[in-house]
Structure formats: C-alpha cells, structure tokens
Short mmCIF file of C-alpha atoms and ligand atoms in Angstrom, two decimals:
data_model
loop_
_atom_site.label_atom_id
_atom_site.label_comp_id
_atom_site.label_asym_id
_atom_site.label_seq_id
_atom_site.Cartn_x
_atom_site.Cartn_y
_atom_site.Cartn_z
CA MET A 1 104.10 88.19 145.10
CA ASN A 2 104.85 84.59 144.21
CA ILE A 3 101.45 82.93 144.23
CA LEU A 4 100.47 79.28 143.97
CA VAL A 5 97.02 78.77 142.44
CA THR A 6 95.64 75.28 143.07
CA GLY A 7 92.89 74.27 140.68
CA GLY A 8 93.96 77.09 138.37
CA ALA A 9 92.84 75.18 135.27
CA GLY A 10 89.24 75.03 136.47
CA TYR A 11 86.38 77.38 135.65
CA VAL A 12 86.84 79.93 138.44
CA GLY A 13 90.57 79.13 138.72
CA SER A 14 91.37 80.02 135.12
CA HIS A 15 89.57 83.36 135.49
CA VAL A 16 91.51 84.09 138.69
CA VAL A 17 94.78 83.31 136.88
CA GLU A 18 93.77 85.61 134.01
CA GLU A 19 93.14 88.50 136.43
CA LEU A 20 96.33 87.85 138.42
CA LEU A 21 98.41 87.92 135.23
CA LYS A 22 96.75 91.16 134.09
CA THR A 23 98.17 93.00 137.10
CA GLY A 24 101.69 92.24 135.88
CA LYS A 25 102.90 92.21 139.47
CA HIS A 26 102.66 88.55 140.41
CA GLU A 27 104.60 85.39 139.61
CA VAL A 28 101.84 82.80 139.15
CA VAL A 29 102.35 79.05 139.53
CA VAL A 30 99.32 76.94 138.65
CA LEU A 31 98.93 73.46 140.12
CA ASP A 32 96.15 71.33 138.66
CA ASN A 33 95.75 67.57 138.22
CA LEU A 34 93.65 68.17 135.06
CA GLN A 35 91.02 65.68 136.19
CA LYS A 36 88.41 68.36 135.54
CA GLY A 37 90.47 71.37 134.53
CA HIS A 38 91.72 72.22 131.05
CA ARG A 39 95.34 72.95 130.25
CA ALA A 40 94.19 75.29 127.47
CA SER A 41 92.31 77.45 129.97
CA VAL A 42 95.51 78.56 131.71
CA GLN A 43 96.49 81.84 130.09
CA GLY A 44 100.05 82.11 131.37
CA GLY A 45 102.30 81.69 134.36
CA ILE A 46 104.03 78.43 135.18
CA PHE A 47 101.88 75.32 134.84
CA VAL A 48 102.50 72.19 136.89
CA GLN A 49 100.33 69.12 136.46
CA GLY A 50 100.07 67.42 139.82
CA ASP A 51 97.97 66.58 142.80
CA LEU A 52 97.68 67.85 146.36
CA ALA A 53 98.09 64.24 147.49
CA ASP A 54 101.74 64.50 146.44
CA MET A 55 103.45 66.01 149.49
CA ASP A 56 106.93 65.89 147.94
CA LEU A 57 105.70 67.83 144.93
CA LEU A 58 104.13 70.45 147.23
CA HIS A 59 107.33 70.95 149.23
CA ASN A 60 109.33 71.25 146.01
CA LEU A 61 106.94 73.84 144.56
CA PHE A 62 107.06 76.02 147.66
CA LYS A 63 110.86 75.91 147.69
CA GLU A 64 111.56 76.18 143.97
CA TYR A 65 109.22 79.12 143.38
CA ALA A 66 109.53 80.74 146.83
CA ILE A 67 105.73 80.72 147.16
CA GLU A 68 104.43 83.41 149.52
CA ALA A 69 100.67 83.10 149.10
CA VAL A 70 98.15 80.53 147.91
CA VAL A 71 94.81 80.77 146.18
CA HIS A 72 93.27 77.37 146.89
CA MET A 73 90.56 76.32 144.46
CA ALA A 74 91.40 72.65 143.81
CA ALA A 75 88.38 70.69 145.02
CA ASP A 76 85.48 68.51 144.04
CA SER A 77 82.41 70.70 143.86
CA LEU A 78 79.25 68.83 142.88
CA VAL A 79 76.58 68.73 145.56
CA GLY A 80 74.80 65.64 144.20
CA GLU A 81 78.01 63.64 143.75
CA SER A 82 79.08 64.54 147.29
CA VAL A 83 75.98 62.85 148.69
CA GLU A 84 76.80 59.64 146.76
CA ARG A 85 80.55 59.79 147.45
CA PRO A 86 81.28 61.55 150.76
CA ASP A 87 84.59 59.61 150.94
CA LYS A 88 85.80 61.32 147.77
CA TYR A 89 84.76 64.79 148.99
CA PHE A 90 86.27 64.48 152.46
CA HIS A 91 89.45 62.99 151.02
CA ASN A 92 90.04 65.50 148.23
CA ASN A 93 88.68 68.60 149.90
CA ILE A 94 89.97 68.01 153.42
CA THR A 95 92.79 65.44 153.55
CA ASN A 96 94.49 66.81 150.43
CA GLY A 97 93.77 70.36 151.55
CA LEU A 98 95.57 69.61 154.83
CA ASN A 99 98.65 68.62 152.82
CA LEU A 100 98.58 72.08 151.30
CA LEU A 101 98.23 73.84 154.68
CA ASN A 102 101.05 71.72 156.15
CA ALA A 103 103.30 72.52 153.20
CA MET A 104 102.48 76.22 153.66
CA VAL A 105 103.36 76.19 157.36
CA HIS A 106 106.50 74.15 156.76
CA ASN A 107 107.69 76.49 153.99
CA ASP A 108 106.65 79.72 155.64
CA ALA A 109 103.90 80.75 153.22
CA ARG A 110 101.53 82.82 155.32
CA TYR A 111 98.42 83.75 153.32
CA ILE A 112 95.70 81.68 151.72
CA VAL A 113 92.59 82.74 149.83
CA PHE A 114 90.15 79.84 149.90
CA SER A 115 87.38 79.05 147.48
CA SER A 116 84.35 78.39 149.67
CA THR A 117 80.67 78.24 148.87
CA ALA A 118 77.13 79.29 149.71
CA ALA A 119 76.61 75.60 150.49
CA VAL A 120 78.20 76.20 153.94
CA TYR A 121 74.92 77.84 155.02
CA GLY A 122 72.56 74.99 154.14
CA GLU A 123 68.85 75.79 154.03
CA PRO A 124 68.55 79.58 154.54
CA VAL A 125 66.59 80.82 157.54
CA GLU A 126 66.76 84.42 156.32
CA THR A 127 67.56 86.15 153.08
CA PRO A 128 69.71 87.82 151.84
CA ILE A 129 72.32 85.61 153.52
CA THR A 130 75.03 87.42 155.48
CA GLU A 131 78.27 85.85 156.65
CA ASP A 132 76.78 85.52 160.16
CA HIS A 133 73.92 83.34 158.97
CA PRO A 134 73.88 79.92 160.73
CA GLN A 135 76.14 77.42 159.00
CA VAL A 136 74.36 74.10 158.76
CA PRO A 137 75.39 72.47 155.47
CA THR A 138 72.99 69.90 154.10
CA ASN A 139 75.49 67.91 152.03
CA PRO A 140 79.09 66.61 152.25
CA TYR A 141 80.33 69.20 149.72
CA GLY A 142 79.21 72.13 151.89
CA GLU A 143 80.44 70.30 155.00
CA SER A 144 83.88 69.73 153.50
CA LYS A 145 84.22 73.45 152.74
CA LEU A 146 82.98 74.50 156.19
CA PHE A 147 85.35 72.04 157.94
CA PHE A 148 88.21 73.45 155.92
CA GLU A 149 87.32 76.98 156.98
CA LYS A 150 87.41 75.80 160.62
CA ILE A 151 90.73 74.03 160.08
CA MET A 152 92.22 77.23 158.67
CA ALA A 153 91.04 79.16 161.75
CA ARG A 154 92.93 76.68 163.97
CA TYR A 155 96.03 76.97 161.77
CA ASP A 156 95.83 80.74 162.08
CA ALA A 157 95.63 80.55 165.90
CA ALA A 158 98.47 78.04 166.14
CA TYR A 159 100.78 78.94 163.24
CA GLY A 160 99.74 82.43 162.15
CA LEU A 161 98.42 81.27 158.78
CA ARG A 162 96.04 84.04 157.72
CA HIS A 163 93.19 83.25 155.38
CA ILE A 164 90.22 84.76 153.59
CA SER A 165 87.40 82.41 152.59
CA LEU A 166 85.31 83.54 149.64
CA ARG A 167 81.86 81.98 149.68
CA TYR A 168 80.70 81.96 146.08
CA PHE A 169 77.03 81.97 145.22
CA ASN A 170 76.32 80.94 141.58
CA ALA A 171 79.41 81.53 139.46
CA ALA A 172 78.35 82.26 135.87
CA GLY A 173 79.40 83.95 132.64
CA ALA A 174 82.73 83.92 130.85
CA SER A 175 85.70 86.22 130.58
CA PRO A 176 84.92 89.35 128.52
CA SER A 177 88.30 88.66 126.84
CA GLY A 178 86.55 85.77 125.05
CA ALA A 179 89.53 83.50 125.76
CA ILE A 180 88.11 81.35 128.54
CA GLY A 181 84.74 80.16 129.76
CA GLU A 182 82.82 77.38 131.43
CA ASP A 183 83.52 73.80 130.34
CA HIS A 184 82.46 71.19 132.91
CA ARG A 185 82.20 67.52 131.97
CA PRO A 186 79.53 66.52 132.69
CA GLU A 187 77.84 69.92 132.72
CA THR A 188 75.31 70.29 135.53
CA HIS A 189 74.94 74.08 135.76
CA LEU A 190 71.88 75.89 134.54
CA ILE A 191 73.23 78.60 132.21
CA PRO A 192 75.67 76.42 130.19
CA ILE A 193 73.01 73.71 129.90
CA VAL A 194 70.49 76.20 128.47
CA LEU A 195 73.19 77.47 126.08
CA GLN A 196 73.83 73.90 124.95
CA VAL A 197 70.12 73.69 124.09
CA ALA A 198 70.52 76.91 122.08
CA LEU A 199 73.46 75.32 120.23
CA GLY A 200 71.37 72.24 119.40
CA GLN A 201 73.56 70.02 121.58
CA ARG A 202 70.68 69.14 123.90
CA GLU A 203 67.08 68.60 123.03
CA LYS A 204 65.56 70.63 125.87
CA ILE A 205 66.08 72.20 129.26
CA THR A 206 64.37 70.47 132.16
CA ILE A 207 63.33 72.74 135.02
CA PHE A 208 64.01 70.94 138.30
CA GLY A 209 60.90 71.70 140.33
CA THR A 210 58.06 74.15 139.71
CA ASP A 211 56.36 73.92 143.12
CA TYR A 212 58.81 75.88 145.27
CA ASP A 213 57.58 78.69 147.48
CA THR A 214 58.89 81.36 145.10
CA PRO A 215 57.07 83.85 142.83
CA ASP A 216 57.06 81.52 139.79
CA GLY A 217 57.53 78.21 141.61
CA THR A 218 61.14 77.66 140.45
CA CYS A 219 64.37 78.02 142.46
CA VAL A 220 65.91 81.45 142.87
CA ARG A 221 69.69 81.92 142.74
CA ASP A 222 72.18 84.77 142.89
CA TYR A 223 74.30 84.63 139.70
CA VAL A 224 77.66 86.36 139.94
CA HIS A 225 80.03 86.92 137.03
CA VAL A 226 83.14 84.75 137.18
CA THR A 227 85.44 87.72 136.42
CA ASP A 228 83.91 89.62 139.34
CA LEU A 229 84.57 86.56 141.52
CA ALA A 230 88.14 86.57 140.24
CA THR A 231 88.79 90.21 141.13
CA ALA A 232 87.64 89.50 144.70
CA HIS A 233 90.54 87.03 145.02
CA LEU A 234 92.99 89.78 144.10
CA LEU A 235 91.49 92.13 146.68
CA ALA A 236 91.69 89.36 149.29
CA LEU A 237 95.37 88.75 148.50
CA ASP A 238 96.11 92.47 148.78
CA ALA A 239 94.26 92.61 152.11
CA LEU A 240 96.20 89.66 153.51
CA GLU A 241 99.46 91.17 152.34
CA GLY A 242 98.36 94.37 154.13
CA LYS A 243 97.97 92.43 157.38
CA ALA A 244 94.18 91.96 157.30
CA ALA A 245 92.83 89.51 159.86
CA SER A 246 91.41 86.18 158.73
CA THR A 247 87.75 86.32 157.70
CA ALA A 248 85.10 85.09 155.26
CA TYR A 249 83.15 87.00 152.63
CA ASN A 250 80.10 86.22 150.53
CA LEU A 251 80.28 86.84 146.81
CA GLY A 252 77.01 87.43 145.04
CA ASN A 253 75.10 90.31 143.43
CA GLY A 254 72.38 90.44 146.05
CA GLN A 255 69.69 89.84 143.46
CA GLY A 256 67.91 86.55 142.83
CA PHE A 257 66.67 85.17 139.52
CA SER A 258 64.38 82.18 139.12
CA VAL A 259 65.17 79.29 136.79
CA ARG A 260 62.42 80.50 134.46
CA GLU A 261 63.85 84.05 134.45
CA VAL A 262 67.29 82.68 133.57
CA ILE A 263 65.88 80.66 130.67
CA ASP A 264 63.91 83.73 129.48
CA MET A 265 67.14 85.77 129.56
CA VAL A 266 69.02 83.14 127.56
CA GLU A 267 66.21 83.16 124.98
CA LYS A 268 66.50 86.96 124.73
CA VAL A 269 70.28 86.83 124.30
CA VAL A 270 70.32 84.00 121.73
CA GLY A 271 67.27 85.39 119.95
CA LYS A 272 65.10 82.30 119.85
CA SER A 273 62.78 80.33 122.08
CA LEU A 274 64.09 77.11 123.54
CA PRO A 275 62.25 73.88 124.31
CA ARG A 276 61.67 73.46 128.05
CA ALA A 277 60.17 70.73 130.19
CA GLU A 278 59.05 70.70 133.78
CA GLY A 279 60.63 68.01 135.93
CA ALA A 280 60.87 66.92 139.55
CA ARG A 281 62.83 68.82 142.18
CA ARG A 282 66.54 68.04 142.35
CA PRO A 283 67.29 66.65 145.83
CA GLY A 284 69.08 69.11 148.09
CA ASP A 285 68.17 72.32 146.22
CA PRO A 286 67.14 75.15 148.59
CA ALA A 287 64.30 77.30 147.20
CA VAL A 288 66.16 80.63 147.43
CA LEU A 289 69.87 81.47 147.78
CA VAL A 290 70.67 85.18 147.64
CA ALA A 291 73.78 86.77 149.11
CA SER A 292 74.44 89.92 150.98
CA SER A 293 77.94 90.94 149.85
CA GLN A 294 77.94 94.19 151.82
CA ARG A 295 80.87 93.08 153.95
CA ILE A 296 83.37 92.60 151.12
CA MET A 297 82.12 95.77 149.42
CA GLU A 298 82.65 97.82 152.57
CA GLU A 299 85.86 96.21 153.82
CA LEU A 300 87.73 95.45 150.56
CA GLY A 301 85.95 97.79 148.15
CA TRP A 302 84.76 94.92 145.92
CA GLN A 303 82.50 96.25 143.16
CA PRO A 304 81.09 93.80 140.64
CA CYS A 305 81.46 95.17 137.07
CA TYR A 306 79.22 92.64 135.29
CA HIS A 307 76.31 92.45 137.70
CA ASP A 308 73.33 92.40 135.39
CA LEU A 309 72.05 89.01 134.30
CA GLU A 310 71.97 89.98 130.62
CA THR A 311 75.71 90.75 130.61
CA ILE A 312 76.45 87.54 132.50
CA VAL A 313 74.48 85.47 129.98
CA ARG A 314 75.87 87.41 126.99
CA THR A 315 79.51 86.77 127.97
CA ALA A 316 78.70 83.07 128.48
CA TRP A 317 76.94 82.91 125.09
CA ASN A 318 79.89 84.59 123.32
CA TRP A 319 82.21 81.92 124.67
CA HIS A 320 79.93 78.96 124.00
CA LYS A 321 79.20 80.17 120.45
CA GLY A 322 82.91 80.48 119.72
CA HIS A 323 83.78 77.21 121.52
CA PRO A 324 80.89 74.82 120.91
CA GLN A 325 83.06 71.90 122.04
CA GLY A 326 84.50 73.87 124.97
CA PHE A 327 88.27 73.82 125.22
CA ARG A 328 88.37 71.03 122.62
CA SER A 329 86.97 73.39 119.98
N1 UFG B 1 68.56 73.66 137.25
C1 UFG B 1 67.51 73.23 136.47
N2 UFG B 1 67.81 72.44 135.41
C2 UFG B 1 69.08 72.06 135.07
C3 UFG B 1 70.13 72.52 135.89
C4 UFG B 1 69.83 73.32 136.97
O1 UFG B 1 66.35 73.54 136.73
O2 UFG B 1 69.26 71.32 134.10
C5 UFG B 1 68.25 74.53 138.40
C6 UFG B 1 68.71 73.96 139.72
O3 UFG B 1 67.76 73.07 140.24
C7 UFG B 1 68.91 75.22 140.55
C8 UFG B 1 69.35 76.27 139.51
O4 UFG B 1 68.97 75.74 138.25
O5 UFG B 1 67.70 75.62 141.10
C9 UFG B 1 70.83 76.50 139.51
O6 UFG B 1 71.47 75.24 139.43
P1 UFG B 1 73.04 75.08 139.21
O7 UFG B 1 73.31 73.60 139.15
O8 UFG B 1 73.46 75.91 138.07
O9 UFG B 1 73.67 75.71 140.53
P2 UFG B 1 73.42 75.35 142.06
O10 UFG B 1 72.63 76.49 142.62
O11 UFG B 1 72.89 73.99 142.27
O12 UFG B 1 74.93 75.26 142.59
C10 UFG B 1 75.62 76.33 143.03
C11 UFG B 1 77.11 76.07 142.82
C12 UFG B 1 77.59 74.93 143.70
C13 UFG B 1 77.19 75.22 145.13
C14 UFG B 1 75.70 75.44 145.23
C15 UFG B 1 75.31 75.78 146.63
O13 UFG B 1 77.37 75.76 141.47
O14 UFG B 1 78.98 74.79 143.63
O15 UFG B 1 75.33 76.52 144.39
O16 UFG B 1 74.00 75.39 146.86
F1 UFG B 1 77.51 74.19 145.94
#
C-alpha cells in the first residue's frame, strides 16, 4: 500500500515508519513539520517537510504518491501545555487534522489509523480501562483527541472513511535495533528523565506526588514498548484493508507500575542508585491508568513482544547511552 505517515519523525511515528519499512510491502511517505520531530529518526521512505495547515501540499502528496491509507500521528501531545494553550491544541489537533481528512476524502484515500490516547478517558472510574469506559477527558489534549475520533465517525458515516483509533497508554522504550529512541525537547516523560539523571545530565528525579491512593503513594501507569505500539498500527492497517469496520483499541500491557517502581527498575538496569526528591503532585495526573488491551489482542491478534518493564527500560537505556544528546549525538 502507499501510506502517508503524518508526524513520522516523532517518537512513536519514527518507530511506526521503521516497522512499516521492515515489511518491505509498503511505499511510505513521511510528512512532518520537524517542529518536534527529528529528520534523523526517519529510517527510510520518502520524507517531506511540511505542515497539515498547507492544503495545497496535502492535495499534491495524495496525488503524486497515490496515497491509499494514512497513519495520522502529527499532533501536539503535552497535557500540561494543552491546559495553558487550548487554542494551539484545538488548532493543530483538530483544524489541521480536518485538512487531512478533507484531503483524504477528496483524493479517495479510504483508511486512517489515528494516534489517540488514554487521556480520552479522563479520571478512571474503573480499572483496567476498557474501550467502553466513560470518556470524560480532563484536559484540552484529551478532548482534542476525543473530538477527532468523533469527527472520524461522522466522516465514516457520510463519506465511508474507515478508521481505527489506537489509544496509547504510556509509550516507552526504544527500538531494539538501537537506531531510534525517545528525544523530546523539553523532555517531560518519566523514563527518559530518570535516564538523564543516570547520565549525569540532571541532578535528580523529582517524584510528582507521594500521597496518591496507591500502594506506595505514587502514580501508577501502564508502560507499553514503542515497538509494540508500532506493530499495532500495522495490524490496524491490514484490518482496514481487509474491510474491518471503524473502531478504537487500547494499547497497554495491562500491568501498572508506580513511579517509585519505575525509578527502582532504572536503577537496576543502569547499575547505580539515583538521587530522588519528593515533590508536589503534577496537576491533572490521575492516580492510576492501566489498560485492558483484550479487544485488540482478540480481534487483531496483537501480542506485545517487549512487555516486561525491565526490557522496556533496557532498550531505552541502550539508546540513551549511545545517544546522550539524542538525535544530535
Ligand atoms: N513523573 C514524575 N516525575 C517526572 C516526570 C513524571 O513523578 O519528572 C510521573 C508523572 O507524574 C506520572 C508518571 O511519572 O505519574 C508518568 O508521567 P509521564 O509524563 O511519563 O506520562 P503521563 O502518564 O503523564 O502521560 C502519558 C502520555 C501522554 C498522555 C497521558 C494520558 O505520555 O501523552 O499519559 O494521561 F496524554
């Protein structure tokens, strides 16, 4: 298939591109504005630097490369920033996303795999979270992703545009190939921050909140390996090509780890203890987010290969050690 990958130079995007290329059966066109992504993270295919705001560019790409399917990952994705700048999140994640959907309909591209998030559920009322859990996002980021899922449902009903939304829990780790990994600027995610402490690039790790209603008082999250996330996109594309109906799937390992447990695991992997401090809660953090991914396992046969936390942390550490300055190393 000829596939357009938006945001393909980002963390999850670059891992999706790597897996798509491995199959040897797809023509991959990556579109990324490189505001956050890294050109060096794109392992092959055709790279186009550009923005979803540019409607002419989108029409040209669909025509020139005869695009049949889209994996849409271009988005702003920081919860905290979305609270400060809802305008930015609604504009980039919805208005620009609509340009993409309109270009798809206009150019007869019929399938889209969409990068969604656990943030569509908001504060969990039961755990593990299934896809039928109430969707009450507590921040503009989660809202923007949920609105987009609803928009796609309307486009399916009206124009036959079939979609699969993949609701990621905590993406983590790095490609076992060693070629690509996580390089956000600024970095806000737990595992890379702890690894930066291990590399001596940060003085200490601050735990955001120790008074949650969890076994050790710190937040519990479901960490899922980025390559396992990537393979789910391939399964979703195959399903859509095979006439699957539009739907949404959670992607997690179904097992939660507390912030303290993650730091302990990083210490084990790097072989030394790391300075930690206890800080205030970060606004908007739910105490526990753990996925049930039964639906994608049963319906698409998704099977995570790197599900244990040690492997997740070890792959991340291998990449960070080899690339202490990220893609600028
Ligand atoms: N944390 C710390 N200290 C840090 C960084 C993080 O204690 O320096 C804690 C957080 O408070 C949280 C846990 O580590 O409890 C994980 O935090 P991350 O920032 O790594 O990930 P989040 O769970 O906040 O975010 C993830 C995805 C988002 C998504 C969100 C849904 O990365 O894209 O889940 O809630 F929106």
